[in-house]
Amino acid sequence: QLPLYRVFEQSPMEYKDAEAGYMVHFAYVDSRGTSSLPLVVEGVEYYLQYDGRVLLVTLEDDSHSFTLDQPGFTAFLDSLVVGGK
């Protein structure tokens, strides 16, 4: 269980040849941060269904770096090949 977990956005999505997709944008407070202050973690999860299985792809980072890391994560997500398709 994550303390102070909040969902900002969640919605169905289309992704390449996935049968179904779902996106969740969230944040939570990690009190185990390396400094004396808690760390706010922001993330996005993509649930992609292929042939009855679900592939979960997640990006989590501190809230200050999250936006900066999104272009690289999006490029990674776009490069995924599932089942040789």
Coordinates of C-alpha atoms in Angstrom, one line a residue:
Q1 CA 0.0 0.0 0.0
L2 CA 1.4 3.4 -1.0
P3 CA 0.8 6.4 1.2
L4 CA -1.0 9.4 -0.3
Y5 CA -1.5 7.6 -3.7
R6 CA -3.5 9.8 -6.2
V7 CA -4.7 9.0 -9.7
F8 CA -4.6 12.1 -11.9
E9 CA -6.0 10.6 -15.1
Q10 CA -7.0 7.1 -16.3
S11 CA -8.5 6.2 -19.7
P12 CA -8.8 3.6 -22.4
M13 CA -6.3 4.1 -25.2
E14 CA -5.3 2.6 -28.5
Y15 CA -1.7 1.4 -29.0
K16 CA -0.4 -0.1 -32.2
D17 CA -1.7 -3.6 -32.6
A18 CA -2.8 -4.1 -29.0
E19 CA -6.3 -5.6 -28.6
A20 CA -6.9 -3.1 -25.8
G21 CA -5.0 -0.5 -23.9
Y22 CA -5.4 1.5 -20.7
M23 CA -3.4 4.4 -19.3
V24 CA -3.1 5.5 -15.6
H25 CA -1.2 8.7 -14.6
F26 CA -0.6 8.8 -10.8
A27 CA 1.6 10.1 -8.0
Y28 CA 2.4 9.0 -4.5
V29 CA 4.6 10.1 -1.6
D30 CA 7.5 7.9 -0.8
S31 CA 8.5 8.6 2.8
R32 CA 11.7 6.4 2.4
G33 CA 13.4 9.1 0.2
T34 CA 17.1 9.6 0.5
S35 CA 16.8 13.0 2.2
S36 CA 15.0 14.1 5.3
L37 CA 12.0 15.1 3.2
P38 CA 9.6 12.7 1.6
L39 CA 9.8 12.1 -2.1
V40 CA 6.9 12.8 -4.4
V41 CA 6.9 10.1 -7.1
E42 CA 5.0 10.6 -10.4
G43 CA 4.3 7.8 -12.8
V44 CA 2.4 6.5 -15.8
E45 CA 1.4 3.0 -16.5
Y46 CA 0.3 1.5 -19.8
Y47 CA -1.7 -1.8 -19.7
L48 CA -1.6 -3.3 -23.2
Q49 CA -3.5 -6.5 -24.0
Y50 CA -2.1 -9.0 -26.6
D51 CA -3.6 -12.5 -27.2
G52 CA -5.3 -12.6 -23.7
R53 CA -2.1 -11.4 -21.9
V54 CA -1.4 -8.0 -20.5
L55 CA 1.9 -6.2 -20.9
L56 CA 2.5 -3.5 -18.2
V57 CA 4.9 -0.7 -19.0
T58 CA 5.6 1.8 -16.3
L59 CA 7.6 5.0 -15.8
E60 CA 8.1 6.3 -12.3
D61 CA 10.4 9.2 -11.3
D62 CA 10.5 12.0 -8.9
S63 CA 8.0 14.7 -9.8
H64 CA 10.7 17.2 -10.8
S65 CA 12.2 14.8 -13.4
F66 CA 9.1 13.1 -14.7
T67 CA 8.3 15.5 -17.5
L68 CA 11.9 15.6 -18.6
D69 CA 12.0 11.7 -18.8
Q70 CA 8.7 11.4 -20.7
P71 CA 10.1 11.8 -24.3
G72 CA 12.7 9.0 -23.8
F73 CA 10.0 6.8 -22.2
T74 CA 7.6 7.5 -25.1
A75 CA 10.4 6.6 -27.6
F76 CA 11.0 3.3 -25.7
L77 CA 7.2 2.6 -25.7
D78 CA 7.0 3.3 -29.4
S79 CA 9.9 0.9 -30.0
L80 CA 8.2 -2.1 -28.3
V81 CA 7.6 -5.2 -30.5
V82 CA 5.3 -7.8 -29.0
G83 CA 5.0 -11.3 -30.3
G84 CA 7.1 -10.5 -33.4
K85 CA 4.4 -8.2 -34.7

